[in-house]
């Protein structure tokens, strides 16, 4: 791919301080990755002696951690793997292995759908970069554990087991992100059942999760007898009919990845439709960092969600490689706008600050007053992934 950067256009599109807008993109990416590595090493060193713990966020001046059971446990080791891919520094590799090992027991998890987040981001990147055969076993075992949550009569993977008084068989849009683990496992084991499960889930989610404008419900619960939806609502969004920002980006990323794995044009078209919804939304801020929900009344104090911007930027960069011409350029340009914004002082923490996390201003679950305007480990993961993807594109 030829270099596609036009500096004048990028200056007009850029966000953050003037210096960031004028900085050549390749330089910005290199500096952002170097800063991300320094920050992540702050976190890695801090948690070295906290056996079994992984960073989650930093709130009110205090570390908030989790064990491997928390759905975010795979993101910090995954961030370290991407940073090692970029720098090949031995210290980063050592920590990547250490924190990845802390997640291994989740290969036996069958009581939630987040096994893909936990294992594919950590062990998946580790296997890709090292070829360690023990990582392969973890991923295959984890995929089979995830597959136990699929019921053929419903056709989708169950997300949650709680709140049975209102949901019979709840599926959240986030679950699209866990299908990569199944697709990888099918391709690397010959177990075609895993691929059928992933495709069935993607197909039924496409049928029932999306509205005519290609915005997505957060939660769809299915009747276990008919296999049809009986409830469509939100859990983390502004209202049942609203477009919860991170949920929209989960869908964009998930269908882009499913196209990569299958070559099925239906998944590509779905990703393109979602991308158009996001890029053309009247409530998308000019800097490309969404408010926590697209339908929330926007004021200067309305929280943004840097994690949604990071997921979206990474997905758009990949989607640009599956499209052509002005459409592909538009996806790249918008992703670059988001990356420039996230790399600016407004969103990137000073070295050693922010508890060691890279990005500021993410929103976890606003309706529950949980993790509002804080750093989040998955925001850092998808931001670093986007930087690595962009660097590859610039070098090709």
Short mmCIF file of C-alpha atoms in Angstrom, two decimals:
data_model
loop_
_atom_site.label_atom_id
_atom_site.label_comp_id
_atom_site.label_asym_id
_atom_site.label_seq_id
_atom_site.Cartn_x
_atom_site.Cartn_y
_atom_site.Cartn_z
CA UNK A 1 0.00 0.00 0.00
CA UNK A 2 1.31 3.43 -0.91
CA UNK A 3 1.69 6.07 1.75
CA UNK A 4 -1.60 7.89 1.85
CA UNK A 5 -0.86 10.68 4.29
CA UNK A 6 -1.44 14.23 3.08
CA UNK A 7 -0.07 16.52 5.74
CA UNK A 8 -2.28 19.50 4.95
CA UNK A 9 -5.44 17.41 5.22
CA UNK A 10 -4.26 15.85 8.45
CA UNK A 11 -3.57 19.29 9.92
CA UNK A 12 -7.15 20.30 9.20
CA UNK A 13 -8.47 17.06 10.67
CA UNK A 14 -6.17 16.91 13.69
CA UNK A 15 -7.21 17.45 17.26
CA UNK A 16 -5.35 18.48 20.38
CA UNK A 17 -2.64 21.10 20.64
CA UNK A 18 -1.14 22.86 17.62
CA UNK A 19 2.11 20.94 17.95
CA UNK A 20 0.24 17.64 17.70
CA UNK A 21 -1.68 18.77 14.65
CA UNK A 22 1.50 19.79 12.87
CA UNK A 23 3.50 16.72 13.87
CA UNK A 24 4.12 14.28 10.99
CA UNK A 25 1.99 11.22 11.48
CA UNK A 26 4.81 8.67 11.52
CA UNK A 27 6.59 10.71 14.20
CA UNK A 28 3.42 11.00 16.25
CA UNK A 29 2.82 7.26 16.11
CA UNK A 30 6.38 6.44 17.16
CA UNK A 31 6.26 8.90 20.03
CA UNK A 32 2.84 7.70 21.14
CA UNK A 33 4.00 4.08 21.20
CA UNK A 34 7.16 4.96 23.11
CA UNK A 35 5.11 6.89 25.65
CA UNK A 36 2.62 4.03 25.91
CA UNK A 37 5.46 1.64 26.66
CA UNK A 38 6.90 3.85 29.39
CA UNK A 39 3.46 4.22 30.98
CA UNK A 40 2.71 0.52 30.78
CA UNK A 41 6.02 -0.32 32.40
CA UNK A 42 5.01 1.90 35.31
CA UNK A 43 1.93 -0.28 35.73
CA UNK A 44 3.80 -3.53 35.17
CA UNK A 45 6.42 -2.75 37.81
CA UNK A 46 3.78 -1.59 40.27
CA UNK A 47 1.85 -4.86 40.09
CA UNK A 48 4.81 -7.24 39.99
CA UNK A 49 4.46 -8.29 43.62
CA UNK A 50 0.65 -8.21 43.69
CA UNK A 51 0.21 -11.88 43.02
CA UNK A 52 -2.63 -12.69 40.66
CA UNK A 53 -3.72 -9.07 40.29
CA UNK A 54 -4.12 -7.10 37.08
CA UNK A 55 -4.71 -3.36 36.61
CA UNK A 56 -8.28 -2.29 35.88
CA UNK A 57 -8.43 1.50 36.34
CA UNK A 58 -7.18 4.35 38.52
CA UNK A 59 -9.86 6.30 40.34
CA UNK A 60 -9.72 9.09 42.93
CA UNK A 61 -5.97 8.71 43.18
CA UNK A 62 -6.10 4.99 43.93
CA UNK A 63 -5.31 1.82 42.00
CA UNK A 64 -8.28 -0.37 41.14
CA UNK A 65 -7.29 -3.92 40.22
CA UNK A 66 -8.92 -7.26 39.57
CA UNK A 67 -8.07 -10.90 39.49
CA UNK A 68 -8.36 -12.87 36.28
CA UNK A 69 -12.12 -13.35 36.72
CA UNK A 70 -12.91 -9.76 35.75
CA UNK A 71 -13.81 -9.49 32.06
CA UNK A 72 -10.98 -7.02 31.44
CA UNK A 73 -8.17 -9.26 32.71
CA UNK A 74 -6.67 -9.98 29.29
CA UNK A 75 -6.28 -6.39 28.15
CA UNK A 76 -3.18 -5.32 30.10
CA UNK A 77 -1.11 -8.35 29.03
CA UNK A 78 -2.42 -7.79 25.50
CA UNK A 79 -1.24 -4.19 25.59
CA UNK A 80 2.20 -5.38 26.64
CA UNK A 81 2.31 -7.84 23.74
CA UNK A 82 1.55 -5.08 21.23
CA UNK A 83 4.21 -2.89 22.80
CA UNK A 84 6.70 -5.75 22.59
CA UNK A 85 5.78 -6.23 18.94
CA UNK A 86 6.71 -2.61 18.37
CA UNK A 87 9.91 -2.29 20.40
CA UNK A 88 11.16 -5.87 20.96
CA UNK A 89 12.39 -4.81 24.39
CA UNK A 90 13.20 -7.74 26.67
CA UNK A 91 11.69 -6.11 29.75
CA UNK A 92 8.35 -5.70 28.00
CA UNK A 93 8.47 -9.35 26.90
CA UNK A 94 9.17 -10.49 30.45
CA UNK A 95 6.17 -8.58 31.79
CA UNK A 96 3.95 -9.68 28.91
CA UNK A 97 4.64 -13.31 29.80
CA UNK A 98 4.17 -12.68 33.52
CA UNK A 99 0.78 -10.98 33.23
CA UNK A 100 -0.44 -13.37 30.55
CA UNK A 101 0.23 -16.27 32.91
CA UNK A 102 -2.05 -14.64 35.48
CA UNK A 103 -5.01 -15.13 33.14
CA UNK A 104 -4.43 -18.78 32.22
CA UNK A 105 -7.02 -20.28 34.55
CA UNK A 106 -9.77 -18.58 32.52
CA UNK A 107 -9.35 -21.25 29.86
CA UNK A 108 -11.78 -23.29 31.98
CA UNK A 109 -14.35 -20.50 32.36
CA UNK A 110 -17.84 -21.48 31.26
CA UNK A 111 -19.98 -19.07 33.29
CA UNK A 112 -19.58 -15.97 31.10
CA UNK A 113 -18.97 -14.99 27.49
CA UNK A 114 -15.84 -12.88 28.01
CA UNK A 115 -13.35 -15.69 27.51
CA UNK A 116 -12.44 -14.20 24.14
CA UNK A 117 -11.52 -10.86 25.69
CA UNK A 118 -9.59 -12.60 28.44
CA UNK A 119 -7.63 -15.08 26.35
CA UNK A 120 -7.46 -13.94 22.75
CA UNK A 121 -6.10 -10.49 23.62
CA UNK A 122 -3.45 -11.99 25.90
CA UNK A 123 -2.56 -15.51 24.82
CA UNK A 124 -3.60 -14.85 21.23
CA UNK A 125 -1.13 -12.03 20.79
CA UNK A 126 1.47 -13.96 22.76
CA UNK A 127 1.16 -16.97 20.46
CA UNK A 128 1.27 -14.76 17.38
CA UNK A 129 4.52 -13.15 18.50
CA UNK A 130 6.34 -16.07 20.14
CA UNK A 131 4.89 -19.28 18.73
CA UNK A 132 4.80 -20.69 22.27
CA UNK A 133 2.92 -23.99 21.96
CA UNK A 134 1.62 -23.79 25.54
CA UNK A 135 -0.30 -20.68 24.53
CA UNK A 136 -1.96 -22.64 21.76
CA UNK A 137 -3.32 -25.17 24.24
CA UNK A 138 -4.76 -22.41 26.42
CA UNK A 139 -6.57 -20.86 23.48
CA UNK A 140 -8.04 -24.15 22.24
CA UNK A 141 -9.24 -25.08 25.71
CA UNK A 142 -10.70 -21.61 26.21
CA UNK A 143 -12.56 -21.76 22.90
CA UNK A 144 -14.17 -25.05 23.86
CA UNK A 145 -15.17 -23.54 27.20
CA UNK A 146 -16.77 -20.58 25.44
CA UNK A 147 -18.63 -22.88 23.07
CA UNK A 148 -20.48 -24.48 25.99
CA UNK A 149 -22.52 -21.27 26.25
CA UNK A 150 -24.08 -21.84 22.82
CA UNK A 151 -27.54 -23.39 22.52
CA UNK A 152 -28.42 -24.59 19.02
CA UNK A 153 -32.13 -24.03 19.53
CA UNK A 154 -31.48 -20.33 20.19
CA UNK A 155 -28.53 -19.95 17.81
CA UNK A 156 -26.42 -17.57 19.88
CA UNK A 157 -23.91 -17.62 22.73
CA UNK A 158 -25.45 -16.60 26.04
CA UNK A 159 -23.74 -13.54 27.53
CA UNK A 160 -24.91 -13.37 31.15
CA UNK A 161 -26.39 -15.74 33.70
CA UNK A 162 -27.67 -13.07 36.09
CA UNK A 163 -31.02 -11.22 36.19
CA UNK A 164 -33.02 -14.29 35.23
CA UNK A 165 -36.19 -12.58 36.42
CA UNK A 166 -36.12 -10.28 33.37
CA UNK A 167 -33.93 -12.04 30.80
CA UNK A 168 -34.34 -15.63 29.64
CA UNK A 169 -31.29 -15.76 27.41
CA UNK A 170 -29.50 -12.39 27.26
CA UNK A 171 -27.02 -11.58 24.51
CA UNK A 172 -25.12 -8.29 24.44
CA UNK A 173 -23.52 -6.67 21.41
CA UNK A 174 -20.15 -6.94 23.18
CA UNK A 175 -20.29 -10.68 22.51
CA UNK A 176 -19.32 -10.06 18.88
CA UNK A 177 -15.81 -9.43 20.18
CA UNK A 178 -15.45 -12.97 21.50
CA UNK A 179 -16.05 -14.70 18.19
CA UNK A 180 -12.44 -14.30 17.03
CA UNK A 181 -11.34 -16.86 19.60
CA UNK A 182 -13.77 -19.40 18.14
CA UNK A 183 -12.75 -18.62 14.57
CA UNK A 184 -9.07 -18.95 15.42
CA UNK A 185 -9.65 -22.22 17.25
CA UNK A 186 -11.64 -23.66 14.34
CA UNK A 187 -8.88 -22.75 11.90
CA UNK A 188 -6.17 -24.21 14.15
CA UNK A 189 -7.89 -27.38 15.33
CA UNK A 190 -10.06 -28.47 12.43
CA UNK A 191 -13.13 -28.33 14.69
CA UNK A 192 -15.65 -26.84 12.28
CA UNK A 193 -18.32 -26.78 15.00
CA UNK A 194 -16.58 -23.78 16.53
CA UNK A 195 -16.78 -21.89 13.26
CA UNK A 196 -20.47 -22.75 12.87
CA UNK A 197 -21.17 -21.45 16.36
CA UNK A 198 -19.40 -18.15 15.66
CA UNK A 199 -21.17 -17.66 12.33
CA UNK A 200 -24.55 -18.55 13.80
CA UNK A 201 -24.04 -15.99 16.54
CA UNK A 202 -22.94 -13.30 14.08
CA UNK A 203 -25.89 -14.04 11.77
CA UNK A 204 -28.55 -13.95 14.47
CA UNK A 205 -27.04 -10.83 16.04
CA UNK A 206 -27.17 -9.16 12.63
CA UNK A 207 -30.82 -10.11 12.34
CA UNK A 208 -32.04 -8.99 15.75
CA UNK A 209 -29.59 -6.55 17.33
CA UNK A 210 -29.66 -3.82 14.70
CA UNK A 211 -32.22 -1.13 13.96
CA UNK A 212 -32.97 0.19 10.44
CA UNK A 213 -30.30 2.91 10.82
CA UNK A 214 -27.73 0.22 11.83
CA UNK A 215 -27.48 1.41 15.40
CA UNK A 216 -27.49 -1.46 17.86
CA UNK A 217 -29.45 -2.44 20.93
CA UNK A 218 -27.21 -3.30 23.85
CA UNK A 219 -29.12 -6.32 25.20
CA UNK A 220 -31.38 -8.70 23.30
CA UNK A 221 -32.89 -11.52 25.33
CA UNK A 222 -34.22 -14.57 23.50
CA UNK A 223 -37.10 -16.84 24.37
CA UNK A 224 -35.50 -20.22 24.94
CA UNK A 225 -38.38 -22.13 23.35
CA UNK A 226 -38.99 -20.12 20.19
CA UNK A 227 -35.48 -18.74 19.78
CA UNK A 228 -37.02 -15.30 19.09
CA UNK A 229 -36.30 -12.07 20.98
CA UNK A 230 -38.64 -11.24 23.86
CA UNK A 231 -36.80 -8.18 25.21
CA UNK A 232 -34.63 -5.50 23.58
CA UNK A 233 -33.12 -2.90 25.89
CA UNK A 234 -29.97 -1.41 27.33
CA UNK A 235 -27.92 -2.07 30.44
CA UNK A 236 -25.21 0.55 30.08
CA UNK A 237 -26.72 3.05 27.64
CA UNK A 238 -28.81 6.19 28.05
CA UNK A 239 -32.12 4.53 27.20
CA UNK A 240 -33.43 1.33 25.65
CA UNK A 241 -33.69 2.99 22.25
CA UNK A 242 -30.40 4.86 22.38
CA UNK A 243 -27.06 4.12 20.74
CA UNK A 244 -24.63 3.35 23.55
CA UNK A 245 -21.34 4.45 22.06
CA UNK A 246 -19.00 1.63 22.94
CA UNK A 247 -21.64 -0.90 21.96
CA UNK A 248 -21.77 0.56 18.46
CA UNK A 249 -18.00 0.19 18.15
CA UNK A 250 -18.08 -3.40 19.43
CA UNK A 251 -20.39 -4.18 16.51
CA UNK A 252 -18.17 -2.39 13.99
CA UNK A 253 -15.07 -4.21 15.18
CA UNK A 254 -16.80 -7.58 15.47
CA UNK A 255 -18.21 -7.68 11.95
CA UNK A 256 -14.97 -6.37 10.45
CA UNK A 257 -13.11 -9.22 12.16
CA UNK A 258 -15.71 -11.77 11.05
CA UNK A 259 -15.20 -10.67 7.46
CA UNK A 260 -11.46 -11.13 7.84
CA UNK A 261 -11.99 -14.68 9.09
CA UNK A 262 -14.71 -15.76 6.65
CA UNK A 263 -14.59 -13.57 3.54
CA UNK A 264 -18.40 -13.50 3.79
CA UNK A 265 -19.55 -10.30 2.09
CA UNK A 266 -22.57 -10.01 4.39
CA UNK A 267 -20.25 -9.27 7.29
CA UNK A 268 -18.34 -6.69 5.30
CA UNK A 269 -21.56 -4.93 4.33
CA UNK A 270 -22.71 -4.94 7.95
CA UNK A 271 -19.44 -3.35 9.06
CA UNK A 272 -19.74 -0.71 6.33
CA UNK A 273 -23.30 0.13 7.40
CA UNK A 274 -22.25 0.52 11.04
CA UNK A 275 -19.29 2.66 10.01
CA UNK A 276 -21.56 5.00 8.04
CA UNK A 277 -23.87 5.32 11.02
CA UNK A 278 -20.97 6.33 13.24
CA UNK A 279 -19.10 8.60 10.86
CA UNK A 280 -22.23 10.48 9.83
CA UNK A 281 -23.88 10.75 13.21
CA UNK A 282 -24.83 14.37 13.98
CA UNK A 283 -23.80 13.95 17.62
CA UNK A 284 -20.28 12.71 16.85
CA UNK A 285 -17.92 15.38 18.25
CA UNK A 286 -15.53 16.96 15.78
CA UNK A 287 -12.50 15.43 17.46
CA UNK A 288 -13.87 11.90 16.96
CA UNK A 289 -14.21 10.94 20.63
CA UNK A 290 -17.88 10.06 21.25
CA UNK A 291 -19.95 11.02 24.23
CA UNK A 292 -20.71 7.94 26.30
CA UNK A 293 -23.98 7.53 24.39
CA UNK A 294 -24.86 9.07 21.04
CA UNK A 295 -28.32 10.04 22.26
CA UNK A 296 -27.39 11.62 25.56
CA UNK A 297 -27.92 15.41 25.72
CA UNK A 298 -24.51 16.81 24.90
CA UNK A 299 -23.12 19.54 27.14
CA UNK A 300 -19.56 20.62 27.89
CA UNK A 301 -19.69 18.42 31.00
CA UNK A 302 -21.12 15.31 29.32
CA UNK A 303 -18.53 12.52 29.72
CA UNK A 304 -16.75 11.27 26.64
CA UNK A 305 -15.63 7.69 26.11
CA UNK A 306 -12.04 7.42 24.90
CA UNK A 307 -12.41 3.62 24.90
CA UNK A 308 -15.13 3.86 22.24
CA UNK A 309 -12.88 6.07 20.12
CA UNK A 310 -9.98 3.64 20.48
CA UNK A 311 -12.06 0.60 19.48
CA UNK A 312 -13.54 2.52 16.56
CA UNK A 313 -10.17 3.77 15.30
CA UNK A 314 -8.68 0.28 15.35
CA UNK A 315 -11.70 -1.18 13.56
CA UNK A 316 -11.79 1.56 10.92
CA UNK A 317 -8.13 1.01 10.09
CA UNK A 318 -8.79 -2.66 9.45
CA UNK A 319 -12.01 -1.94 7.55
CA UNK A 320 -10.13 0.46 5.28
CA UNK A 321 -8.07 -2.47 4.07
CA UNK A 322 -11.20 -4.29 2.92
CA UNK A 323 -12.59 -1.36 0.94
CA UNK A 324 -11.30 0.89 -1.81
CA UNK A 325 -10.99 4.44 -3.03
CA UNK A 326 -12.67 7.32 -1.24
CA UNK A 327 -14.48 4.99 1.14
CA UNK A 328 -11.25 3.42 2.38
CA UNK A 329 -9.60 6.83 2.58
CA UNK A 330 -12.50 8.15 4.63
CA UNK A 331 -12.17 5.35 7.16
CA UNK A 332 -8.43 5.91 7.45
CA UNK A 333 -8.80 9.66 7.76
CA UNK A 334 -11.36 9.41 10.53
CA UNK A 335 -9.27 6.86 12.42
CA UNK A 336 -6.26 9.14 12.13
CA UNK A 337 -8.34 12.02 13.48
CA UNK A 338 -9.25 9.90 16.48
CA UNK A 339 -5.66 8.77 17.04
CA UNK A 340 -4.38 12.34 16.87
CA UNK A 341 -6.98 13.35 19.43
CA UNK A 342 -6.19 10.46 21.76
CA UNK A 343 -2.45 11.13 21.42
CA UNK A 344 -2.92 14.78 22.40
CA UNK A 345 -2.36 16.07 25.95
CA UNK A 346 -6.12 16.29 26.42
CA UNK A 347 -6.43 12.49 26.39
CA UNK A 348 -2.91 11.12 26.89
CA UNK A 349 -1.60 11.28 30.44
CA UNK A 350 1.70 12.80 31.40
CA UNK A 351 4.38 10.22 31.96
CA UNK A 352 4.06 8.69 35.43
CA UNK A 353 0.60 10.19 35.99
CA UNK A 354 -2.89 8.67 35.66
CA UNK A 355 -1.84 5.67 37.73
CA UNK A 356 0.33 4.47 34.86
CA UNK A 357 -2.54 4.19 32.39
CA UNK A 358 -2.09 5.75 28.96
CA UNK A 359 -5.43 7.37 28.20
CA UNK A 360 -7.76 9.55 30.25
CA UNK A 361 -11.50 10.21 29.92
CA UNK A 362 -13.15 6.83 29.38
CA UNK A 363 -16.58 5.83 30.63
CA UNK A 364 -17.34 2.33 31.82
CA UNK A 365 -21.00 2.24 32.90
CA UNK A 366 -22.46 5.70 33.35
CA UNK A 367 -25.97 4.65 34.50
CA UNK A 368 -24.38 2.90 37.48
CA UNK A 369 -21.92 5.73 38.20
CA UNK A 370 -19.20 3.15 37.59
CA UNK A 371 -15.84 4.12 36.07
CA UNK A 372 -16.89 7.53 34.78
CA UNK A 373 -14.17 9.79 33.36
CA UNK A 374 -11.34 7.45 34.31
CA UNK A 375 -8.64 5.46 32.54
CA UNK A 376 -9.65 1.95 31.50
CA UNK A 377 -7.42 -0.93 30.57
CA UNK A 378 -9.35 -1.74 27.39
CA UNK A 379 -9.11 1.85 26.19
CA UNK A 380 -5.33 1.52 26.38
CA UNK A 381 -5.40 -1.87 24.63
CA UNK A 382 -7.36 -0.77 21.57
CA UNK A 383 -5.48 2.52 21.38
CA UNK A 384 -2.14 0.70 21.25
CA UNK A 385 -3.60 -1.79 18.77
CA UNK A 386 -4.70 1.11 16.58
CA UNK A 387 -1.24 2.68 16.77
CA UNK A 388 0.42 -0.61 15.79
CA UNK A 389 -2.00 -1.09 12.91
CA UNK A 390 -1.43 2.44 11.69
CA UNK A 391 2.33 2.04 11.89
CA UNK A 392 2.14 -1.10 9.75
CA UNK A 393 0.11 0.80 7.19
CA UNK A 394 2.58 3.66 7.10
CA UNK A 395 5.46 1.24 6.59
CA UNK A 396 3.81 -0.78 3.82
#
